[in-house]
Amino acid sequence: MEMVDYFQVEGFLNNAEKTYRDEVRKFVDKECMPLIASHFDSGTFPMELIPQMGEMGLFGIHVDGYGCTKASHLIYGLICQELGRCDSGLRAMFSVQNSLVMHPIYAFGSEEQKVRWLPRMARGEVVGCFGLSEADSGSNPSGMRTRAVKRGNQYLLNGTKMWITNGSIAAVALIWAKVDEEIHGFLVEAGTPGFQATLIQRKFSYRTSPTSLLILKDCLIPEESLLPEAKGLKSVLSCLNDARYGVACSALGSAIACYEVAEAFACKREVFGKPISSYQLVQEKLVHMVLEIIKAQLLTYHLGRLLDQQKARPSQISMAKLNNVQEAMKIARKARDILGARGILADHHIIRHLCDLEAMSTLEGTESIHTLIIGQDLTGISAFH
Ligand SMILES: Cc1cc2nc3c(=O)[nH]c(=O)nc-3n(C[C@H](O)[C@H](O)[C@H](O)COP(=O)(O)OP(=O)(O)OC[C@H]3O[C@@H](n4cnc5c(N)ncnc54)[C@H](O)[C@@H]3O)c2cc1C
């Protein structure tokens, strides 16, 4: 089926971008879609897809060398859109690996850290996770309690990280901890004594994603595990910018997926002797969905270009994340309604997207936090405190 492109947005993309997107689209349709509903049902991640994504060169998009294929932000966004069309947990695995682990190792790590981790992560042999949030500090990461104390040529880590994507499947965790009062990043390997990752159970959103609790109890790591160039909240936020753009693109993918299912269903389903697509109220829903998809595409692709030209401001990323998730939720609800009772079945996909969008409105900065970021940018006044 052709994807929604009502405004010839396709014309914004060059051949390399279209080729990347189409390759991922094929992979998603052939390899991912047939698996995803049952994984959503069982709350498991389709691990077999990870090496395939590595083979396709999807890991290390922001890295030059070390076995990685560097590509533009716009291409990264298109990949997020295509993976998000299938499942947000799948997209989150990809985003965390790229933006939140490989990028910081590349940008802030030592040569030894880069050589040790990046080639294996690029091949999809090793997965990473990003441990920032804690039970009592999500929106305000500077309130974190996790501490690292220097002991000779080692660091002693104590603390707990909550809601960590990929945590229980990761071979390496990037743990953000305070040394005195400054935040630093540490690479903690799975299996290190005192470090434990446990799957958070009974989630009704992000069911395929291994969201985890990480416990660090008197965990001793070599001093070489510190990312030498990562200092303070600024380094953390530089990683989050890219991940937030990824969420905006992923939400667009979810919206497209929901629209396409609803449109096909509306044309086939007959009620009162006519296809429901012939009723004005159903058409109004479809029109609203396409309108918002087009607006989100224009916003998101333009943002990708700005990111590539290093002209994007964090508040513009906030705007795309805020808009796309909010509108995708409305689109998913309308699509769910068009499918009637079938709309609640995982096999028709819409309910999965709707449940996942609930988490997406919170992760990588809540709706309110992004509103405050934009508000501060517009007025010059911080309303955070
Ligand atoms: C599925 C999932 C995956 C995640 N993956 C990761 C991960 O890989 N790594 C990681 O580090 N974290 C991860 N997170 C955590 C995520 O980043 C946090 O949940 C998010 O930042 C919000 O923090 P919180 O849940 O503690 O909510 P809180 O910060 O407690 O916020 C609660 C409510 O208060 C509101 N609020 C807070 N401050 C203000 C204010 N100043 N003004 C107005 N309202 C305010 C918020 O908008 C929200 O509505 C994940 C979360 C989920 C759900």
Short mmCIF file of N, CA, C and O in Angstrom, two decimals, residues 89-194:
data_model
loop_
_atom_site.label_atom_id
_atom_site.label_comp_id
_atom_site.label_asym_id
_atom_site.label_seq_id
_atom_site.Cartn_x
_atom_site.Cartn_y
_atom_site.Cartn_z
N GLY A 89 8.42 0.26 20.59
CA GLY A 89 9.48 -0.43 21.35
C GLY A 89 10.67 -0.74 20.45
O GLY A 89 11.83 -0.62 20.85
N LEU A 90 10.35 -1.13 19.22
CA LEU A 90 11.39 -1.41 18.23
C LEU A 90 12.15 -0.13 17.91
O LEU A 90 13.39 -0.10 17.88
N ARG A 91 11.42 0.95 17.70
CA ARG A 91 12.05 2.24 17.41
C ARG A 91 12.89 2.69 18.62
O ARG A 91 13.99 3.22 18.46
N ALA A 92 12.39 2.46 19.82
CA ALA A 92 13.12 2.90 21.02
C ALA A 92 14.44 2.16 21.14
O ALA A 92 15.47 2.74 21.50
N MET A 93 14.43 0.85 20.81
CA MET A 93 15.68 0.07 20.86
C MET A 93 16.72 0.71 19.94
O MET A 93 17.88 0.92 20.31
N PHE A 94 16.26 1.05 18.72
CA PHE A 94 17.14 1.66 17.72
C PHE A 94 17.65 3.03 18.19
O PHE A 94 18.83 3.35 18.09
N SER A 95 16.73 3.86 18.72
CA SER A 95 17.09 5.23 19.12
C SER A 95 18.07 5.23 20.29
O SER A 95 19.02 6.00 20.31
N VAL A 96 17.80 4.37 21.28
CA VAL A 96 18.68 4.34 22.45
C VAL A 96 20.07 3.91 22.02
O VAL A 96 21.08 4.52 22.40
N GLN A 97 20.13 2.84 21.21
CA GLN A 97 21.43 2.35 20.74
C GLN A 97 22.20 3.46 20.02
O GLN A 97 23.38 3.69 20.28
N ASN A 98 21.52 4.18 19.12
CA ASN A 98 22.19 5.20 18.31
C ASN A 98 22.45 6.49 19.07
O ASN A 98 23.59 6.94 19.19
N SER A 99 21.35 7.12 19.54
CA SER A 99 21.45 8.49 20.07
C SER A 99 21.94 8.53 21.50
O SER A 99 22.57 9.50 21.91
N LEU A 100 21.61 7.50 22.26
CA LEU A 100 21.85 7.61 23.70
C LEU A 100 23.01 6.76 24.20
O LEU A 100 23.38 6.86 25.36
N VAL A 101 23.55 5.90 23.35
CA VAL A 101 24.73 5.13 23.78
C VAL A 101 25.89 5.32 22.79
O VAL A 101 26.95 5.81 23.17
N MET A 102 25.65 4.98 21.52
CA MET A 102 26.78 5.09 20.56
C MET A 102 27.20 6.55 20.38
O MET A 102 28.39 6.85 20.35
N HIS A 103 26.23 7.45 20.26
CA HIS A 103 26.60 8.87 20.10
C HIS A 103 27.42 9.38 21.29
O HIS A 103 28.50 9.95 21.08
N PRO A 104 26.97 9.20 22.55
CA PRO A 104 27.81 9.70 23.65
C PRO A 104 29.18 9.02 23.75
O PRO A 104 30.16 9.69 24.09
N ILE A 105 29.26 7.72 23.42
CA ILE A 105 30.58 7.07 23.45
C ILE A 105 31.48 7.75 22.40
O ILE A 105 32.64 8.07 22.65
N TYR A 106 30.90 8.01 21.23
CA TYR A 106 31.67 8.63 20.14
C TYR A 106 32.04 10.08 20.48
O TYR A 106 33.17 10.52 20.27
N ALA A 107 31.07 10.81 21.05
CA ALA A 107 31.29 12.25 21.29
C ALA A 107 32.11 12.51 22.56
O ALA A 107 32.88 13.46 22.60
N PHE A 108 31.93 11.66 23.58
CA PHE A 108 32.54 11.97 24.89
C PHE A 108 33.53 10.91 25.36
O PHE A 108 34.15 11.07 26.42
N GLY A 109 33.63 9.79 24.63
CA GLY A 109 34.44 8.66 25.11
C GLY A 109 35.91 8.75 24.77
O GLY A 109 36.33 9.56 23.93
N SER A 110 36.70 7.89 25.43
CA SER A 110 38.13 7.78 25.11
C SER A 110 38.27 6.91 23.85
O SER A 110 37.35 6.18 23.48
N GLU A 111 39.43 6.93 23.25
CA GLU A 111 39.68 6.11 22.06
C GLU A 111 39.48 4.63 22.42
O GLU A 111 38.88 3.86 21.65
N GLU A 112 39.95 4.25 23.58
CA GLU A 112 39.82 2.85 24.02
C GLU A 112 38.34 2.45 24.13
O GLU A 112 37.95 1.36 23.72
N GLN A 113 37.52 3.34 24.69
CA GLN A 113 36.08 3.05 24.82
C GLN A 113 35.42 2.91 23.44
O GLN A 113 34.59 2.04 23.22
N LYS A 114 35.83 3.80 22.53
CA LYS A 114 35.23 3.75 21.18
C LYS A 114 35.58 2.43 20.49
O LYS A 114 34.72 1.78 19.91
N VAL A 115 36.86 2.04 20.57
CA VAL A 115 37.30 0.82 19.90
C VAL A 115 36.63 -0.40 20.55
O VAL A 115 36.25 -1.36 19.87
N ARG A 116 36.48 -0.34 21.86
CA ARG A 116 35.92 -1.49 22.58
C ARG A 116 34.44 -1.71 22.25
O ARG A 116 34.00 -2.83 22.09
N TRP A 117 33.67 -0.61 22.17
CA TRP A 117 32.21 -0.79 22.08
C TRP A 117 31.61 -0.54 20.70
O TRP A 117 30.68 -1.24 20.29
N LEU A 118 32.06 0.47 19.99
CA LEU A 118 31.32 0.90 18.79
C LEU A 118 31.22 -0.16 17.69
O LEU A 118 30.12 -0.39 17.16
N PRO A 119 32.34 -0.86 17.32
CA PRO A 119 32.19 -1.84 16.22
C PRO A 119 31.19 -2.95 16.56
O PRO A 119 30.38 -3.34 15.71
N ARG A 120 31.22 -3.43 17.80
CA ARG A 120 30.29 -4.52 18.17
C ARG A 120 28.85 -4.00 18.24
O ARG A 120 27.90 -4.70 17.89
N MET A 121 28.69 -2.78 18.70
CA MET A 121 27.33 -2.20 18.74
C MET A 121 26.82 -1.99 17.32
O MET A 121 25.64 -2.19 17.03
N ALA A 122 27.71 -1.58 16.41
CA ALA A 122 27.31 -1.36 15.01
C ALA A 122 26.80 -2.65 14.40
O ALA A 122 25.84 -2.65 13.62
N ARG A 123 27.45 -3.77 14.74
CA ARG A 123 27.03 -5.06 14.17
C ARG A 123 25.77 -5.62 14.85
O ARG A 123 25.24 -6.64 14.44
N GLY A 124 25.35 -4.96 15.91
CA GLY A 124 24.18 -5.45 16.64
C GLY A 124 24.50 -6.64 17.51
O GLY A 124 23.60 -7.37 17.95
N GLU A 125 25.80 -6.86 17.79
CA GLU A 125 26.19 -7.97 18.69
C GLU A 125 25.96 -7.57 20.14
O GLU A 125 25.80 -8.42 21.02
N VAL A 126 26.02 -6.26 20.38
CA VAL A 126 25.93 -5.74 21.74
C VAL A 126 24.93 -4.59 21.76
O VAL A 126 24.90 -3.76 20.87
N VAL A 127 24.09 -4.60 22.80
CA VAL A 127 23.08 -3.55 22.97
C VAL A 127 23.47 -2.69 24.17
O VAL A 127 24.05 -3.19 25.13
N GLY A 128 23.16 -1.41 24.10
CA GLY A 128 23.43 -0.51 25.23
C GLY A 128 22.16 0.10 25.78
O GLY A 128 21.10 0.05 25.14
N CYS A 129 22.26 0.67 26.98
CA CYS A 129 21.13 1.41 27.55
C CYS A 129 21.64 2.70 28.19
O CYS A 129 22.85 2.86 28.40
N PHE A 130 20.70 3.60 28.48
CA PHE A 130 21.02 4.96 28.94
C PHE A 130 20.32 5.18 30.27
O PHE A 130 19.09 5.32 30.32
N GLY A 131 21.09 5.17 31.34
CA GLY A 131 20.50 5.26 32.68
C GLY A 131 20.59 6.66 33.26
O GLY A 131 21.58 7.02 33.89
N LEU A 132 19.52 7.43 33.03
CA LEU A 132 19.47 8.79 33.58
C LEU A 132 18.38 8.90 34.65
O LEU A 132 18.65 9.28 35.79
N SER A 133 17.14 8.53 34.27
CA SER A 133 16.00 8.74 35.16
C SER A 133 16.09 7.87 36.41
O SER A 133 16.62 6.76 36.38
N GLU A 134 15.53 8.40 37.47
CA GLU A 134 15.42 7.64 38.72
C GLU A 134 13.97 7.73 39.18
O GLU A 134 13.21 8.56 38.68
N ALA A 135 13.62 6.92 40.18
CA ALA A 135 12.22 6.90 40.64
C ALA A 135 11.78 8.31 41.07
O ALA A 135 10.64 8.71 40.83
N ASP A 136 12.69 9.06 41.67
CA ASP A 136 12.32 10.40 42.17
C ASP A 136 12.89 11.54 41.34
O ASP A 136 12.82 12.70 41.76
N SER A 137 13.52 11.23 40.22
CA SER A 137 13.97 12.34 39.36
C SER A 137 13.88 11.92 37.90
O SER A 137 14.73 11.21 37.39
N GLY A 138 12.79 12.37 37.26
CA GLY A 138 12.57 12.12 35.84
C GLY A 138 12.69 13.42 35.08
O GLY A 138 13.68 13.66 34.38
N SER A 139 11.71 14.31 35.28
CA SER A 139 11.73 15.60 34.58
C SER A 139 12.89 16.48 35.04
O SER A 139 13.32 17.36 34.33
N ASN A 140 13.37 16.22 36.25
CA ASN A 140 14.44 17.04 36.80
C ASN A 140 15.68 16.18 37.06
O ASN A 140 15.98 15.83 38.21
N PRO A 141 16.44 15.84 36.00
CA PRO A 141 17.56 14.90 36.20
C PRO A 141 18.64 15.43 37.14
O PRO A 141 19.36 14.64 37.74
N SER A 142 18.71 16.75 37.30
CA SER A 142 19.75 17.27 38.21
C SER A 142 19.46 16.88 39.67
O SER A 142 20.34 17.00 40.52
N GLY A 143 18.25 16.38 39.93
CA GLY A 143 17.92 15.93 41.29
C GLY A 143 18.35 14.48 41.54
O GLY A 143 17.99 13.90 42.57
N MET A 144 19.12 13.90 40.64
CA MET A 144 19.48 12.47 40.78
C MET A 144 20.24 12.20 42.07
O MET A 144 20.96 13.05 42.59
N ARG A 145 20.06 10.97 42.58
CA ARG A 145 20.74 10.59 43.83
C ARG A 145 21.93 9.67 43.59
O ARG A 145 22.70 9.42 44.51
N THR A 146 22.02 9.10 42.39
CA THR A 146 23.12 8.15 42.12
C THR A 146 24.46 8.88 42.22
O THR A 146 24.63 9.98 41.67
N ARG A 147 25.36 8.26 42.96
CA ARG A 147 26.65 8.90 43.25
C ARG A 147 27.80 7.99 42.81
O ARG A 147 27.71 6.76 42.92
N ALA A 148 28.89 8.63 42.37
CA ALA A 148 30.13 7.91 42.09
C ALA A 148 31.23 8.55 42.94
O ALA A 148 31.35 9.77 42.97
N VAL A 149 31.97 7.69 43.64
CA VAL A 149 33.04 8.20 44.52
C VAL A 149 34.34 7.56 44.07
O VAL A 149 34.39 6.34 43.84
N LYS A 150 35.37 8.36 43.92
CA LYS A 150 36.68 7.84 43.49
C LYS A 150 37.30 7.04 44.63
O LYS A 150 37.37 7.51 45.77
N ARG A 151 37.72 5.80 44.34
CA ARG A 151 38.44 4.95 45.32
C ARG A 151 39.70 4.45 44.64
O ARG A 151 39.63 3.49 43.86
N GLY A 152 40.83 5.10 44.84
CA GLY A 152 42.07 4.71 44.16
C GLY A 152 41.90 4.86 42.66
O GLY A 152 41.52 5.93 42.18
N ASN A 153 42.14 3.76 41.92
CA ASN A 153 41.95 3.85 40.46
C ASN A 153 40.60 3.26 40.03
O ASN A 153 40.44 2.75 38.92
N GLN A 154 39.62 3.33 40.94
CA GLN A 154 38.27 2.84 40.62
C GLN A 154 37.23 3.88 41.04
O GLN A 154 37.54 4.83 41.76
N TYR A 155 35.98 3.67 40.56
CA TYR A 155 34.84 4.46 41.05
C TYR A 155 33.86 3.51 41.74
O TYR A 155 33.61 2.40 41.24
N LEU A 156 33.31 3.97 42.85
CA LEU A 156 32.29 3.19 43.58
C LEU A 156 30.94 3.83 43.28
O LEU A 156 30.72 5.01 43.61
N LEU A 157 30.04 3.06 42.65
CA LEU A 157 28.73 3.61 42.26
C LEU A 157 27.63 3.08 43.17
O LEU A 157 27.57 1.87 43.44
N ASN A 158 26.75 3.98 43.60
CA ASN A 158 25.57 3.60 44.36
C ASN A 158 24.37 4.39 43.87
O ASN A 158 24.47 5.61 43.69
N GLY A 159 23.27 3.69 43.65
CA GLY A 159 22.05 4.38 43.21
C GLY A 159 21.12 3.44 42.46
O GLY A 159 21.43 2.25 42.29
N THR A 160 19.98 3.99 42.03
CA THR A 160 18.98 3.18 41.32
C THR A 160 18.46 3.97 40.12
O THR A 160 18.13 5.16 40.27
N LYS A 161 18.41 3.34 38.98
CA LYS A 161 17.88 3.98 37.77
C LYS A 161 16.59 3.28 37.37
O LYS A 161 16.50 2.05 37.43
N MET A 162 15.60 4.08 36.97
CA MET A 162 14.25 3.54 36.73
C MET A 162 13.80 3.85 35.31
O MET A 162 14.17 4.90 34.78
N TRP A 163 13.01 2.97 34.71
CA TRP A 163 12.40 3.17 33.39
C TRP A 163 13.44 3.12 32.28
O TRP A 163 13.36 3.88 31.32
N ILE A 164 14.43 2.23 32.41
CA ILE A 164 15.54 2.27 31.46
C ILE A 164 15.30 1.30 30.28
O ILE A 164 15.33 0.08 30.45
N THR A 165 15.09 1.90 29.11
CA THR A 165 14.87 1.14 27.87
C THR A 165 16.10 0.28 27.57
O THR A 165 17.24 0.76 27.70
N ASN A 166 15.89 -0.95 27.16
CA ASN A 166 16.96 -1.92 26.82
C ASN A 166 17.72 -2.43 28.04
O ASN A 166 18.65 -3.24 27.87
N GLY A 167 17.38 -1.95 29.24
CA GLY A 167 18.21 -2.25 30.43
C GLY A 167 18.56 -3.72 30.59
O GLY A 167 19.73 -4.08 30.74
N SER A 168 17.55 -4.60 30.51
CA SER A 168 17.80 -6.01 30.81
C SER A 168 18.40 -6.77 29.63
O SER A 168 18.78 -7.93 29.78
N ILE A 169 18.49 -6.14 28.45
CA ILE A 169 19.16 -6.83 27.32
C ILE A 169 20.51 -6.19 26.99
O ILE A 169 21.17 -6.56 26.04
N ALA A 170 20.88 -5.19 27.80
CA ALA A 170 22.10 -4.43 27.48
C ALA A 170 23.35 -5.09 28.04
O ALA A 170 23.37 -5.58 29.18
N ALA A 171 24.41 -5.08 27.22
CA ALA A 171 25.71 -5.54 27.70
C ALA A 171 26.46 -4.38 28.36
O ALA A 171 27.39 -4.60 29.13
N VAL A 172 26.05 -3.16 28.03
CA VAL A 172 26.70 -1.99 28.64
C VAL A 172 25.65 -0.93 28.95
O VAL A 172 24.76 -0.66 28.13
N ALA A 173 25.76 -0.37 30.16
CA ALA A 173 24.83 0.68 30.57
C ALA A 173 25.61 1.98 30.73
O ALA A 173 26.64 2.00 31.42
N LEU A 174 25.11 3.04 30.07
CA LEU A 174 25.69 4.36 30.32
C LEU A 174 24.95 4.94 31.53
O LEU A 174 23.77 5.27 31.44
N ILE A 175 25.65 4.97 32.64
CA ILE A 175 25.03 5.43 33.90
C ILE A 175 25.48 6.85 34.18
O ILE A 175 26.68 7.14 34.21
N TRP A 176 24.49 7.72 34.40
CA TRP A 176 24.80 9.10 34.76
C TRP A 176 24.74 9.20 36.28
O TRP A 176 23.75 8.80 36.91
N ALA A 177 25.84 9.71 36.86
CA ALA A 177 25.94 9.77 38.32
C ALA A 177 26.68 11.04 38.72
O ALA A 177 27.46 11.58 37.93
N LYS A 178 26.41 11.49 39.93
CA LYS A 178 27.10 12.71 40.39
C LYS A 178 28.42 12.35 41.05
O LYS A 178 28.48 11.45 41.90
N VAL A 179 29.47 13.06 40.65
CA VAL A 179 30.75 13.00 41.36
C VAL A 179 30.83 14.36 42.05
O VAL A 179 30.88 15.39 41.37
N ASP A 180 30.82 14.35 43.38
CA ASP A 180 30.56 15.60 44.12
C ASP A 180 29.24 16.17 43.59
O ASP A 180 28.26 15.47 43.62
N GLU A 181 29.22 17.35 42.99
CA GLU A 181 27.92 17.88 42.53
C GLU A 181 27.80 17.92 41.01
O GLU A 181 26.82 18.40 40.48
N GLU A 182 28.83 17.36 40.31
CA GLU A 182 28.77 17.41 38.84
C GLU A 182 28.37 16.04 38.26
O GLU A 182 28.87 15.00 38.71
N ILE A 183 27.48 16.09 37.23
CA ILE A 183 27.02 14.83 36.61
C ILE A 183 28.08 14.33 35.61
O ILE A 183 28.60 15.10 34.80
N HIS A 184 28.40 13.02 35.71
CA HIS A 184 29.33 12.38 34.77
C HIS A 184 28.71 11.09 34.24
O HIS A 184 27.81 10.53 34.87
N GLY A 185 29.25 10.62 33.11
CA GLY A 185 28.75 9.37 32.52
C GLY A 185 29.76 8.24 32.72
O GLY A 185 30.96 8.45 32.55
N PHE A 186 29.24 7.04 33.05
CA PHE A 186 30.09 5.87 33.29
C PHE A 186 29.57 4.70 32.47
O PHE A 186 28.35 4.47 32.41
N LEU A 187 30.48 3.93 31.89
CA LEU A 187 30.09 2.73 31.16
C LEU A 187 30.19 1.54 32.11
O LEU A 187 31.30 1.17 32.52
N VAL A 188 29.04 0.99 32.46
CA VAL A 188 29.01 -0.13 33.41
C VAL A 188 28.61 -1.39 32.64
O VAL A 188 27.56 -1.42 31.99
N GLU A 189 29.44 -2.41 32.74
CA GLU A 189 29.18 -3.64 31.99
C GLU A 189 28.23 -4.56 32.76
O GLU A 189 28.32 -4.67 33.99
N ALA A 190 27.32 -5.21 32.00
CA ALA A 190 26.44 -6.20 32.62
C ALA A 190 27.32 -7.27 33.26
O ALA A 190 28.37 -7.62 32.71
N GLY A 191 26.91 -7.76 34.40
CA GLY A 191 27.69 -8.79 35.08
C GLY A 191 28.68 -8.23 36.09
O GLY A 191 29.27 -8.98 36.87
N THR A 192 28.86 -6.90 36.12
CA THR A 192 29.74 -6.30 37.13
C THR A 192 29.11 -6.53 38.51
O THR A 192 27.92 -6.25 38.69
N PRO A 193 29.89 -7.06 39.47
CA PRO A 193 29.31 -7.27 40.81
C PRO A 193 28.71 -5.98 41.37
O PRO A 193 29.31 -4.91 41.23
N GLY A 194 27.51 -6.08 41.93
CA GLY A 194 26.84 -4.91 42.49
C GLY A 194 25.93 -4.21 41.48
O GLY A 194 25.25 -3.25 41.83
#
